[in-house]
PDB file of C-alpha atoms in Angstrom:
ATOM      1  CA  UNK G 247       0.000   0.000   0.000  1.00 65.00           C
ATOM      2  CA  UNK G 248       2.842   2.419   0.833  1.00 72.00           C
ATOM      3  CA  UNK G 249       4.421   1.733  -2.550  1.00 74.00           C
ATOM      4  CA  UNK G 250       1.131   2.387  -4.338  1.00 81.00           C
ATOM      5  CA  UNK G 251       0.587   5.666  -2.492  1.00 83.00           C
ATOM      6  CA  UNK G 252       4.151   6.777  -3.247  1.00 79.00           C
ATOM      7  CA  UNK G 253       3.712   5.923  -6.943  1.00 82.00           C
ATOM      8  CA  UNK G 254       0.395   7.746  -7.120  1.00 86.00           C
ATOM      9  CA  UNK G 255       1.994  10.813  -5.535  1.00 84.00           C
ATOM     10  CA  UNK G 256       4.901  10.546  -7.971  1.00 83.00           C
ATOM     11  CA  UNK G 257       2.514  10.404 -10.926  1.00 86.00           C
ATOM     12  CA  UNK G 258       0.480  13.296  -9.502  1.00 87.00           C
ATOM     13  CA  UNK G 259       3.619  15.432  -9.181  1.00 85.00           C
ATOM     14  CA  UNK G 260       4.510  14.536 -12.787  1.00 85.00           C
ATOM     15  CA  UNK G 261       1.166  15.835 -14.019  1.00 89.00           C
ATOM     16  CA  UNK G 262       1.307  18.832 -11.715  1.00 88.00           C
ATOM     17  CA  UNK G 263       4.829  19.628 -12.955  1.00 86.00           C
ATOM     18  CA  UNK G 264       3.710  19.345 -16.561  1.00 88.00           C
ATOM     19  CA  UNK G 265       0.707  21.604 -15.881  1.00 89.00           C
ATOM     20  CA  UNK G 266       2.720  24.346 -14.186  1.00 87.00           C
ATOM     21  CA  UNK G 267       5.687  23.872 -16.525  1.00 87.00           C
ATOM     22  CA  UNK G 268       3.483  24.701 -19.495  1.00 87.00           C
ATOM     23  CA  UNK G 269       0.973  27.133 -17.993  1.00 87.00           C
ATOM     24  CA  UNK G 270       2.996  29.226 -15.576  1.00 86.00           C
ATOM     25  CA  UNK G 271       5.782  30.400 -17.924  1.00 87.00           C
ATOM     26  CA  UNK G 272       3.084  31.589 -20.324  1.00 85.00           C
ATOM     27  CA  UNK G 273       1.299  33.435 -17.510  1.00 87.00           C
ATOM     28  CA  UNK G 274       4.586  34.829 -16.243  1.00 86.00           C
ATOM     29  CA  UNK G 275       5.497  36.115 -19.701  1.00 85.00           C
ATOM     30  CA  UNK G 276       2.168  37.933 -19.978  1.00 85.00           C
ATOM     31  CA  UNK G 277       2.811  40.026 -16.882  1.00 86.00           C
ATOM     32  CA  UNK G 278       6.577  40.500 -17.015  1.00 85.00           C
ATOM     33  CA  UNK G 279       7.851  43.875 -18.059  1.00 79.00           C
ATOM     34  CA  UNK G 280      11.339  42.421 -18.126  1.00 79.00           C
ATOM     35  CA  UNK G 281      12.668  38.913 -17.600  1.00 80.00           C
ATOM     36  CA  UNK G 282      13.592  38.534 -13.929  1.00 81.00           C
ATOM     37  CA  UNK G 283      14.887  35.663 -11.854  1.00 82.00           C
ATOM     38  CA  UNK G 284      13.138  34.923  -8.572  1.00 83.00           C
ATOM     39  CA  UNK G 285      15.994  36.569  -6.672  1.00 86.00           C
ATOM     40  CA  UNK G 286      15.681  39.701  -8.822  1.00 89.00           C
ATOM     41  CA  UNK G 287      11.940  39.824  -8.182  1.00 89.00           C
ATOM     42  CA  UNK G 288      12.556  39.711  -4.422  1.00 90.00           C
ATOM     43  CA  UNK G 289      15.086  42.552  -4.631  1.00 92.00           C
ATOM     44  CA  UNK G 290      12.807  44.642  -6.822  1.00 91.00           C
ATOM     45  CA  UNK G 291       9.879  44.029  -4.420  1.00 92.00           C
ATOM     46  CA  UNK G 292      11.967  45.323  -1.522  1.00 94.00           C
ATOM     47  CA  UNK G 293      12.987  48.390  -3.539  1.00 94.00           C
ATOM     48  CA  UNK G 294       9.332  49.106  -4.446  1.00 93.00           C
ATOM     49  CA  UNK G 295       8.199  48.718  -0.841  1.00 94.00           C
ATOM     50  CA  UNK G 296      10.971  51.067   0.327  1.00 96.00           C
ATOM     51  CA  UNK G 297      10.058  53.646  -2.296  1.00 95.00           C
ATOM     52  CA  UNK G 298       6.357  53.471  -1.335  1.00 94.00           C
ATOM     53  CA  UNK G 299       7.233  53.953   2.339  1.00 95.00           C
ATOM     54  CA  UNK G 300       9.480  56.922   1.539  1.00 95.00           C
ATOM     55  CA  UNK G 301       6.800  58.557  -0.614  1.00 94.00           C
ATOM     56  CA  UNK G 302       4.184  58.071   2.095  1.00 94.00           C
ATOM     57  CA  UNK G 303       6.471  59.401   4.828  1.00 95.00           C
ATOM     58  CA  UNK G 304       7.068  62.530   2.789  1.00 94.00           C
ATOM     59  CA  UNK G 305       3.362  62.818   1.885  1.00 93.00           C
ATOM     60  CA  UNK G 306       1.228  61.440   4.739  1.00 93.00           C
ATOM     61  CA  UNK G 307      -1.902  63.042   3.245  1.00 93.00           C
ATOM     62  CA  UNK G 308      -1.713  60.485   0.401  1.00 93.00           C
ATOM     63  CA  UNK G 309      -1.785  57.497   2.776  1.00 92.00           C
ATOM     64  CA  UNK G 310      -5.501  56.794   2.437  1.00 92.00           C
ATOM     65  CA  UNK G 311      -5.325  57.096  -1.348  1.00 92.00           C
ATOM     66  CA  UNK G 312      -2.311  54.761  -1.514  1.00 92.00           C
ATOM     67  CA  UNK G 313      -3.455  52.252   1.111  1.00 92.00           C
ATOM     68  CA  UNK G 314      -7.164  52.037   0.346  1.00 91.00           C
ATOM     69  CA  UNK G 315      -8.211  53.526  -2.989  1.00 92.00           C
ATOM     70  CA  UNK G 316      -5.415  52.340  -5.272  1.00 93.00           C
ATOM     71  CA  UNK G 317      -5.200  48.687  -4.094  1.00 93.00           C
ATOM     72  CA  UNK G 318      -8.952  48.270  -4.695  1.00 93.00           C
ATOM     73  CA  UNK G 319      -8.522  49.478  -8.284  1.00 94.00           C
ATOM     74  CA  UNK G 320      -5.630  47.158  -9.141  1.00 94.00           C
ATOM     75  CA  UNK G 321      -6.974  43.983 -10.718  1.00 93.00           C
ATOM     76  CA  UNK G 322      -5.252  40.630 -10.857  1.00 92.00           C
ATOM     77  CA  UNK G 323      -2.197  41.079 -13.118  1.00 93.00           C
ATOM     78  CA  UNK G 324      -3.464  38.254 -15.316  1.00 91.00           C
ATOM     79  CA  UNK G 325      -6.511  40.355 -16.231  1.00 91.00           C
ATOM     80  CA  UNK G 326      -4.148  42.937 -17.693  1.00 91.00           C
ATOM     81  CA  UNK G 327      -1.911  40.244 -19.170  1.00 89.00           C
ATOM     82  CA  UNK G 328      -4.809  38.686 -21.079  1.00 89.00           C
ATOM     83  CA  UNK G 329      -5.506  42.097 -22.569  1.00 91.00           C
ATOM     84  CA  UNK G 330      -1.798  42.360 -23.473  1.00 90.00           C
ATOM     85  CA  UNK G 331      -1.518  45.670 -21.650  1.00 90.00           C
ATOM     86  CA  UNK G 332       1.887  47.200 -21.133  1.00 90.00           C
ATOM     87  CA  UNK G 333       2.712  48.457 -17.652  1.00 91.00           C
ATOM     88  CA  UNK G 334       2.303  52.178 -18.513  1.00 93.00           C
ATOM     89  CA  UNK G 335      -1.195  51.418 -19.834  1.00 94.00           C
ATOM     90  CA  UNK G 336      -2.056  49.536 -16.635  1.00 95.00           C
ATOM     91  CA  UNK G 337      -0.800  52.438 -14.530  1.00 94.00           C
ATOM     92  CA  UNK G 338      -2.854  54.897 -16.582  1.00 94.00           C
ATOM     93  CA  UNK G 339      -5.961  52.726 -16.229  1.00 94.00           C
ATOM     94  CA  UNK G 340      -5.558  52.488 -12.447  1.00 95.00           C
ATOM     95  CA  UNK G 341      -4.871  56.239 -12.243  1.00 94.00           C
ATOM     96  CA  UNK G 342      -8.087  56.914 -14.171  1.00 93.00           C
ATOM     97  CA  UNK G 343     -10.153  54.386 -12.167  1.00 93.00           C
ATOM     98  CA  UNK G 344      -9.074  55.970  -8.904  1.00 93.00           C
ATOM     99  CA  UNK G 345     -10.018  59.438 -10.223  1.00 90.00           C
ATOM    100  CA  UNK G 346      -6.427  60.494  -9.600  1.00 87.00           C
ATOM    101  CA  UNK G 347      -6.712  63.849 -11.388  1.00 86.00           C
ATOM    102  CA  UNK G 348      -9.679  64.893  -9.204  1.00 88.00           C
ATOM    103  CA  UNK G 349      -9.054  62.868  -6.035  1.00 87.00           C
ATOM    104  CA  UNK G 350      -5.578  64.267  -5.438  1.00 88.00           C
ATOM    105  CA  UNK G 351      -4.547  67.893  -5.047  1.00 88.00           C
ATOM    106  CA  UNK G 352      -2.857  69.328  -8.134  1.00 90.00           C
ATOM    107  CA  UNK G 353       0.482  69.821  -6.357  1.00 92.00           C
ATOM    108  CA  UNK G 354       0.507  66.136  -5.236  1.00 91.00           C
ATOM    109  CA  UNK G 355      -0.473  64.511  -8.533  1.00 91.00           C
ATOM    110  CA  UNK G 356       3.054  63.619  -9.634  1.00 93.00           C
ATOM    111  CA  UNK G 357       3.736  61.959  -6.269  1.00 94.00           C
ATOM    112  CA  UNK G 358       0.353  60.194  -6.336  1.00 93.00           C
ATOM    113  CA  UNK G 359       1.006  58.907  -9.849  1.00 95.00           C
ATOM    114  CA  UNK G 360       4.413  57.644  -8.710  1.00 95.00           C
ATOM    115  CA  UNK G 361       2.656  55.853  -5.833  1.00 95.00           C
ATOM    116  CA  UNK G 362       0.231  54.262  -8.308  1.00 95.00           C
ATOM    117  CA  UNK G 363       3.191  53.159 -10.426  1.00 95.00           C
ATOM    118  CA  UNK G 364       4.934  51.592  -7.417  1.00 95.00           C
ATOM    119  CA  UNK G 365       1.767  49.886  -6.152  1.00 96.00           C
ATOM    120  CA  UNK G 366       0.973  48.429  -9.576  1.00 95.00           C
ATOM    121  CA  UNK G 367       4.546  47.248  -9.955  1.00 94.00           C
ATOM    122  CA  UNK G 368       4.484  45.743  -6.457  1.00 94.00           C
ATOM    123  CA  UNK G 369       1.276  43.811  -7.265  1.00 94.00           C
ATOM    124  CA  UNK G 370       2.769  42.464 -10.489  1.00 93.00           C
ATOM    125  CA  UNK G 371       5.980  41.481  -8.700  1.00 93.00           C
ATOM    126  CA  UNK G 372       3.960  39.704  -6.014  1.00 93.00           C
ATOM    127  CA  UNK G 373       2.228  37.587  -8.676  1.00 92.00           C
ATOM    128  CA  UNK G 374       5.512  36.929 -10.471  1.00 91.00           C
ATOM    129  CA  UNK G 375       7.080  35.788  -7.189  1.00 92.00           C
ATOM    130  CA  UNK G 376       4.233  33.314  -6.717  1.00 90.00           C
ATOM    131  CA  UNK G 377       4.758  31.863 -10.185  1.00 88.00           C
ATOM    132  CA  UNK G 378       8.510  31.575  -9.639  1.00 88.00           C
ATOM    133  CA  UNK G 379       7.900  29.855  -6.314  1.00 89.00           C
ATOM    134  CA  UNK G 380       5.483  27.328  -7.826  1.00 87.00           C
ATOM    135  CA  UNK G 381       7.864  26.577 -10.692  1.00 86.00           C
ATOM    136  CA  UNK G 382      10.605  25.772  -8.204  1.00 86.00           C
ATOM    137  CA  UNK G 383       8.653  24.212  -5.324  1.00 85.00           C
ATOM    138  CA  UNK G 384       7.308  21.108  -7.039  1.00 81.00           C
ATOM    139  CA  UNK G 385      10.757  19.876  -8.149  1.00 84.00           C
ATOM    140  CA  UNK G 386      12.132  18.816  -4.719  1.00 86.00           C
ATOM    141  CA  UNK G 387       8.892  16.971  -3.932  1.00 83.00           C
ATOM    142  CA  UNK G 388       9.031  15.169  -7.270  1.00 82.00           C
ATOM    143  CA  UNK G 389      12.723  14.298  -6.875  1.00 84.00           C
ATOM    144  CA  UNK G 390      12.157  12.985  -3.338  1.00 83.00           C
ATOM    145  CA  UNK G 391       9.271  10.787  -4.470  1.00 80.00           C
ATOM    146  CA  UNK G 392      11.282   9.507  -7.428  1.00 82.00           C
ATOM    147  CA  UNK G 393      14.204   8.689  -5.151  1.00 84.00           C
ATOM    148  CA  UNK G 394      11.807   6.885  -2.827  1.00 79.00           C
ATOM    149  CA  UNK G 395       9.903   4.938  -5.497  1.00 80.00           C
ATOM    150  CA  UNK G 396      12.622   3.506  -7.691  1.00 82.00           C
ATOM    151  CA  UNK G 397      14.449   1.512  -5.008  1.00 84.00           C
ATOM    152  CA  UNK G 398      11.074   0.129  -3.887  1.00 79.00           C
ATOM    153  CA  UNK G 399      10.349  -0.844  -7.486  1.00 78.00           C
ATOM    154  CA  UNK G 400      13.653  -2.707  -7.782  1.00 84.00           C
ATOM    155  CA  UNK G 401      13.070  -4.513  -4.485  1.00 83.00           C
ATOM    156  CA  UNK G 402       9.554  -5.412  -5.640  1.00 77.00           C
ATOM    157  CA  UNK G 403      10.787  -6.799  -8.960  1.00 82.00           C
ATOM    158  CA  UNK G 404      13.506  -8.828  -7.263  1.00 86.00           C
ATOM    159  CA  UNK G 405      11.117 -10.300  -4.680  1.00 85.00           C
ATOM    160  CA  UNK G 406       8.387 -11.122  -7.208  1.00 85.00           C
ATOM    161  CA  UNK G 407      10.458 -12.546 -10.035  1.00 86.00           C
ATOM    162  CA  UNK G 408      13.626 -13.893  -8.419  1.00 81.00           C
ATOM    163  CA  UNK G 409      12.488 -15.227  -5.070  1.00 74.00           C
TER     164      UNK G 409
END
């Protein structure tokens, strides 16, 4: 029974790996502005978060706009990816949906637009990080199950056919 369960898990990870190996790179490509490794995505996320914090510290009156209004307007990056939207177009759409030109004082509009840019970029990076993680996470599980199953298979063959 243990051998059967291990084999079923091995086969399931094969199919899962095939599914994410085909689907996720395509999804990742749709939302990438530039090709980034997982490590680069993490560094860029930290830089975006730092820039957002700095902008908000310098402009505390934009906190509600940046923390409440903008995140509600940002859709799943795949929705933009399916429409083949470039990042500047996404930023412009979010800016328009949040009524940026009327919701923010004229002297703060450049800063608010920069916040929208950073928040959109951060959301895209978050999704990209998830895809990178999934593409890497299934491999150790699959390798461990393969390492576990093949010796059991050899022992099984020897005991059934030679003993």
